[in-house]
Amino acid sequence: EVQLQASGGGLVQSGGSLRLSCAASGFPFAYYAIGWFRQAPGKAREEVACVSLTDGSTNVKNGILGRFTISNDNAKKSVFLNMNNLKPEDTAIYYCARSKNVDLGGSPSRCSAHEWSDWGRGTQVTVSS
């Protein structure tokens, strides 16, 4: 059974930092892609960043590139989202998800083209002004 568990959210002041973790199990980790998504109240879910676990290639949403970085540790079967210079508009529930299909890697990363089939429970990030 595919399982994904997001953690690391919390309350932080504007300009602060958080590191989210996504721990995965139940599938051959290094063959897929993992994406981070967020959903703010009243808004549609959006992709924040993704990483190919095959070769570590990444894609980060325009507009937050430079503040957020995504990384993976295949030995720990984990993906991380480092968030710096947080803003109130970053407030949302953050989820990680696994790609439906295996990822072939390559640069630039095509991980954003995936369908996402397995979702973990989210972690709340709240940024106060």
PDB file of C-alpha atoms in Angstrom:
ATOM      1  CA  GLU A   1       0.000   0.000   0.000  1.00  0.00           C
ATOM      2  CA  VAL A   2       1.373   3.381  -1.013  1.00  0.00           C
ATOM      3  CA  GLN A   3       1.627   5.704   1.961  1.00  0.00           C
ATOM      4  CA  LEU A   4       2.774   9.301   2.085  1.00  0.00           C
ATOM      5  CA  GLN A   5       3.026  11.332   5.252  1.00  0.00           C
ATOM      6  CA  ALA A   6       3.634  15.062   5.195  1.00  0.00           C
ATOM      7  CA  SER A   7       4.950  16.792   8.285  1.00  0.00           C
ATOM      8  CA  GLY A   8       6.750  19.921   9.414  1.00  0.00           C
ATOM      9  CA  GLY A   9       4.040  22.533   9.096  1.00  0.00           C
ATOM     10  CA  GLY A  10       3.342  25.123  11.713  1.00  0.00           C
ATOM     11  CA  LEU A  11       2.854  28.784  12.511  1.00  0.00           C
ATOM     12  CA  VAL A  12       5.612  31.147  11.446  1.00  0.00           C
ATOM     13  CA  GLN A  13       5.989  34.881  11.079  1.00  0.00           C
ATOM     14  CA  SER A  14       6.321  36.532   7.710  1.00  0.00           C
ATOM     15  CA  GLY A  15       9.894  36.209   6.515  1.00  0.00           C
ATOM     16  CA  GLY A  16      10.433  32.992   8.428  1.00  0.00           C
ATOM     17  CA  SER A  17      11.283  29.510   7.221  1.00  0.00           C
ATOM     18  CA  LEU A  18       9.904  26.007   7.460  1.00  0.00           C
ATOM     19  CA  ARG A  19      11.007  22.644   6.191  1.00  0.00           C
ATOM     20  CA  LEU A  20       8.331  20.176   5.206  1.00  0.00           C
ATOM     21  CA  SER A  21       9.014  16.463   4.957  1.00  0.00           C
ATOM     22  CA  CYS A  22       7.206  13.782   2.994  1.00  0.00           C
ATOM     23  CA  ALA A  23       7.944  10.248   4.123  1.00  0.00           C
ATOM     24  CA  ALA A  24       6.961   7.527   1.669  1.00  0.00           C
ATOM     25  CA  SER A  25       6.511   3.786   1.796  1.00  0.00           C
ATOM     26  CA  GLY A  26       4.891   0.930  -0.083  1.00  0.00           C
ATOM     27  CA  PHE A  27       6.466   1.380  -3.510  1.00  0.00           C
ATOM     28  CA  PRO A  28       9.907   1.353  -5.206  1.00  0.00           C
ATOM     29  CA  PHE A  29      10.775   4.910  -4.273  1.00  0.00           C
ATOM     30  CA  ALA A  30      13.424   5.809  -6.837  1.00  0.00           C
ATOM     31  CA  TYR A  31      11.233   5.155  -9.866  1.00  0.00           C
ATOM     32  CA  TYR A  32       8.633   7.858  -9.399  1.00  0.00           C
ATOM     33  CA  ALA A  33       8.173  11.566  -8.930  1.00  0.00           C
ATOM     34  CA  ILE A  34       6.891  13.309  -5.828  1.00  0.00           C
ATOM     35  CA  GLY A  35       5.090  16.611  -5.911  1.00  0.00           C
ATOM     36  CA  TRP A  36       4.255  19.165  -3.256  1.00  0.00           C
ATOM     37  CA  PHE A  37       0.895  20.891  -3.545  1.00  0.00           C
ATOM     38  CA  ARG A  38      -0.976  23.398  -1.472  1.00  0.00           C
ATOM     39  CA  GLN A  39      -4.542  24.478  -1.020  1.00  0.00           C
ATOM     40  CA  ALA A  40      -5.510  27.726   0.628  1.00  0.00           C
ATOM     41  CA  PRO A  41      -9.038  28.316   1.967  1.00  0.00           C
ATOM     42  CA  GLY A  42     -11.423  29.022  -0.889  1.00  0.00           C
ATOM     43  CA  LYS A  43      -8.798  28.386  -3.530  1.00  0.00           C
ATOM     44  CA  ALA A  44      -7.997  25.543  -5.870  1.00  0.00           C
ATOM     45  CA  ARG A  45      -5.160  23.201  -5.105  1.00  0.00           C
ATOM     46  CA  GLU A  46      -1.961  24.158  -6.881  1.00  0.00           C
ATOM     47  CA  GLU A  47       1.327  22.464  -7.532  1.00  0.00           C
ATOM     48  CA  VAL A  48       4.237  24.041  -5.715  1.00  0.00           C
ATOM     49  CA  ALA A  49       7.163  21.899  -6.758  1.00  0.00           C
ATOM     50  CA  CYS A  50       8.040  18.398  -7.887  1.00  0.00           C
ATOM     51  CA  VAL A  51      11.086  16.205  -8.060  1.00  0.00           C
ATOM     52  CA  SER A  52      12.016  13.202 -10.123  1.00  0.00           C
ATOM     53  CA  LEU A  53      13.260  10.548  -7.727  1.00  0.00           C
ATOM     54  CA  THR A  54      15.046   8.947 -10.674  1.00  0.00           C
ATOM     55  CA  ASP A  55      17.627  11.677 -11.126  1.00  0.00           C
ATOM     56  CA  GLY A  56      16.715  14.470  -8.717  1.00  0.00           C
ATOM     57  CA  SER A  57      15.610  16.899 -11.419  1.00  0.00           C
ATOM     58  CA  THR A  58      13.153  19.420 -10.091  1.00  0.00           C
ATOM     59  CA  ASN A  59      10.540  21.915 -11.098  1.00  0.00           C
ATOM     60  CA  VAL A  60       9.373  24.790  -8.895  1.00  0.00           C
ATOM     61  CA  LYS A  61       6.340  26.948  -9.526  1.00  0.00           C
ATOM     62  CA  ASN A  62       7.070  30.296 -11.109  1.00  0.00           C
ATOM     63  CA  GLY A  63       6.742  33.038  -8.592  1.00  0.00           C
ATOM     64  CA  ILE A  64       8.131  31.077  -5.690  1.00  0.00           C
ATOM     65  CA  LEU A  65      11.340  29.921  -7.326  1.00  0.00           C
ATOM     66  CA  GLY A  66      14.131  31.278  -5.189  1.00  0.00           C
ATOM     67  CA  ARG A  67      12.126  31.028  -1.972  1.00  0.00           C
ATOM     68  CA  PHE A  68      11.205  27.341  -2.074  1.00  0.00           C
ATOM     69  CA  THR A  69      13.446  24.415  -2.938  1.00  0.00           C
ATOM     70  CA  ILE A  70      12.586  20.746  -3.216  1.00  0.00           C
ATOM     71  CA  SER A  71      15.010  17.909  -2.568  1.00  0.00           C
ATOM     72  CA  ASN A  72      14.948  14.166  -2.061  1.00  0.00           C
ATOM     73  CA  ASP A  73      16.792  11.588  -0.023  1.00  0.00           C
ATOM     74  CA  ASN A  74      16.187   8.229  -1.630  1.00  0.00           C
ATOM     75  CA  ALA A  75      17.921   6.348   1.177  1.00  0.00           C
ATOM     76  CA  LYS A  76      15.390   7.780   3.614  1.00  0.00           C
ATOM     77  CA  LYS A  77      12.524   7.566   1.107  1.00  0.00           C
ATOM     78  CA  SER A  78      11.776  11.189   1.800  1.00  0.00           C
ATOM     79  CA  VAL A  79      11.225  14.419  -0.062  1.00  0.00           C
ATOM     80  CA  PHE A  80      11.681  17.832   1.493  1.00  0.00           C
ATOM     81  CA  LEU A  81      10.308  21.265   0.765  1.00  0.00           C
ATOM     82  CA  ASN A  82      12.450  24.058   2.160  1.00  0.00           C
ATOM     83  CA  MET A  83      10.478  27.261   2.372  1.00  0.00           C
ATOM     84  CA  ASN A  84      12.237  30.552   3.047  1.00  0.00           C
ATOM     85  CA  ASN A  85      11.043  34.147   3.258  1.00  0.00           C
ATOM     86  CA  LEU A  86       7.509  32.936   3.846  1.00  0.00           C
ATOM     87  CA  LYS A  87       4.652  35.282   3.129  1.00  0.00           C
ATOM     88  CA  PRO A  88       1.071  35.326   4.413  1.00  0.00           C
ATOM     89  CA  GLU A  89      -0.107  34.217   0.972  1.00  0.00           C
ATOM     90  CA  ASP A  90       1.825  30.983   1.471  1.00  0.00           C
ATOM     91  CA  THR A  91      -0.687  30.006   4.156  1.00  0.00           C
ATOM     92  CA  ALA A  92      -2.291  26.733   3.086  1.00  0.00           C
ATOM     93  CA  ILE A  93      -2.481  23.040   3.721  1.00  0.00           C
ATOM     94  CA  TYR A  94       0.494  21.429   2.024  1.00  0.00           C
ATOM     95  CA  TYR A  95       0.250  17.928   0.571  1.00  0.00           C
ATOM     96  CA  CYS A  96       2.692  15.569  -1.056  1.00  0.00           C
ATOM     97  CA  ALA A  97       1.699  13.156  -3.775  1.00  0.00           C
ATOM     98  CA  ARG A  98       3.250  10.416  -5.854  1.00  0.00           C
ATOM     99  CA  SER A  99       3.133  10.303  -9.618  1.00  0.00           C
ATOM    100  CA  LYS A 100       0.779   7.776 -11.139  1.00  0.00           C
ATOM    101  CA  ASN A 101       3.473   6.517 -13.488  1.00  0.00           C
ATOM    102  CA  VAL A 102       7.207   6.035 -13.223  1.00  0.00           C
ATOM    103  CA  ASP A 103       9.390   9.031 -13.957  1.00  0.00           C
ATOM    104  CA  LEU A 104      12.140   8.797 -16.547  1.00  0.00           C
ATOM    105  CA  GLY A 105      14.068  11.808 -15.292  1.00  0.00           C
ATOM    106  CA  GLY A 106      15.795  14.250 -17.605  1.00  0.00           C
ATOM    107  CA  SER A 107      16.574  17.921 -17.571  1.00  0.00           C
ATOM    108  CA  PRO A 108      14.667  20.118 -17.657  1.00  0.00           C
ATOM    109  CA  SER A 109      12.409  18.093 -15.431  1.00  0.00           C
ATOM    110  CA  ARG A 110       9.058  16.982 -16.794  1.00  0.00           C
ATOM    111  CA  CYS A 111       7.745  15.979 -13.393  1.00  0.00           C
ATOM    112  CA  SER A 112       4.972  18.586 -13.557  1.00  0.00           C
ATOM    113  CA  ALA A 113       3.448  16.698 -16.500  1.00  0.00           C
ATOM    114  CA  HIS A 114       2.528  13.756 -14.291  1.00  0.00           C
ATOM    115  CA  GLU A 115      -0.859  12.729 -13.080  1.00  0.00           C
ATOM    116  CA  TRP A 116      -0.764  12.287  -9.337  1.00  0.00           C
ATOM    117  CA  SER A 117      -2.396   9.195  -7.972  1.00  0.00           C
ATOM    118  CA  ASP A 118      -1.514   8.850  -4.313  1.00  0.00           C
ATOM    119  CA  TRP A 119      -1.886  11.608  -1.777  1.00  0.00           C
ATOM    120  CA  GLY A 120      -0.798  11.968   1.802  1.00  0.00           C
ATOM    121  CA  ARG A 121      -2.560  13.822   4.545  1.00  0.00           C
ATOM    122  CA  GLY A 122      -1.626  17.446   4.508  1.00  0.00           C
ATOM    123  CA  THR A 123       0.261  19.613   6.934  1.00  0.00           C
ATOM    124  CA  GLN A 124      -0.934  23.103   7.800  1.00  0.00           C
ATOM    125  CA  VAL A 125       1.348  26.061   7.170  1.00  0.00           C
ATOM    126  CA  THR A 126       0.243  29.381   8.603  1.00  0.00           C
ATOM    127  CA  VAL A 127       2.235  32.563   8.014  1.00  0.00           C
ATOM    128  CA  SER A 128       1.339  35.550  10.131  1.00  0.00           C
ATOM    129  CA  SER A 129       1.955  39.098   8.983  1.00  0.00           C
TER     130      SER A 129
END
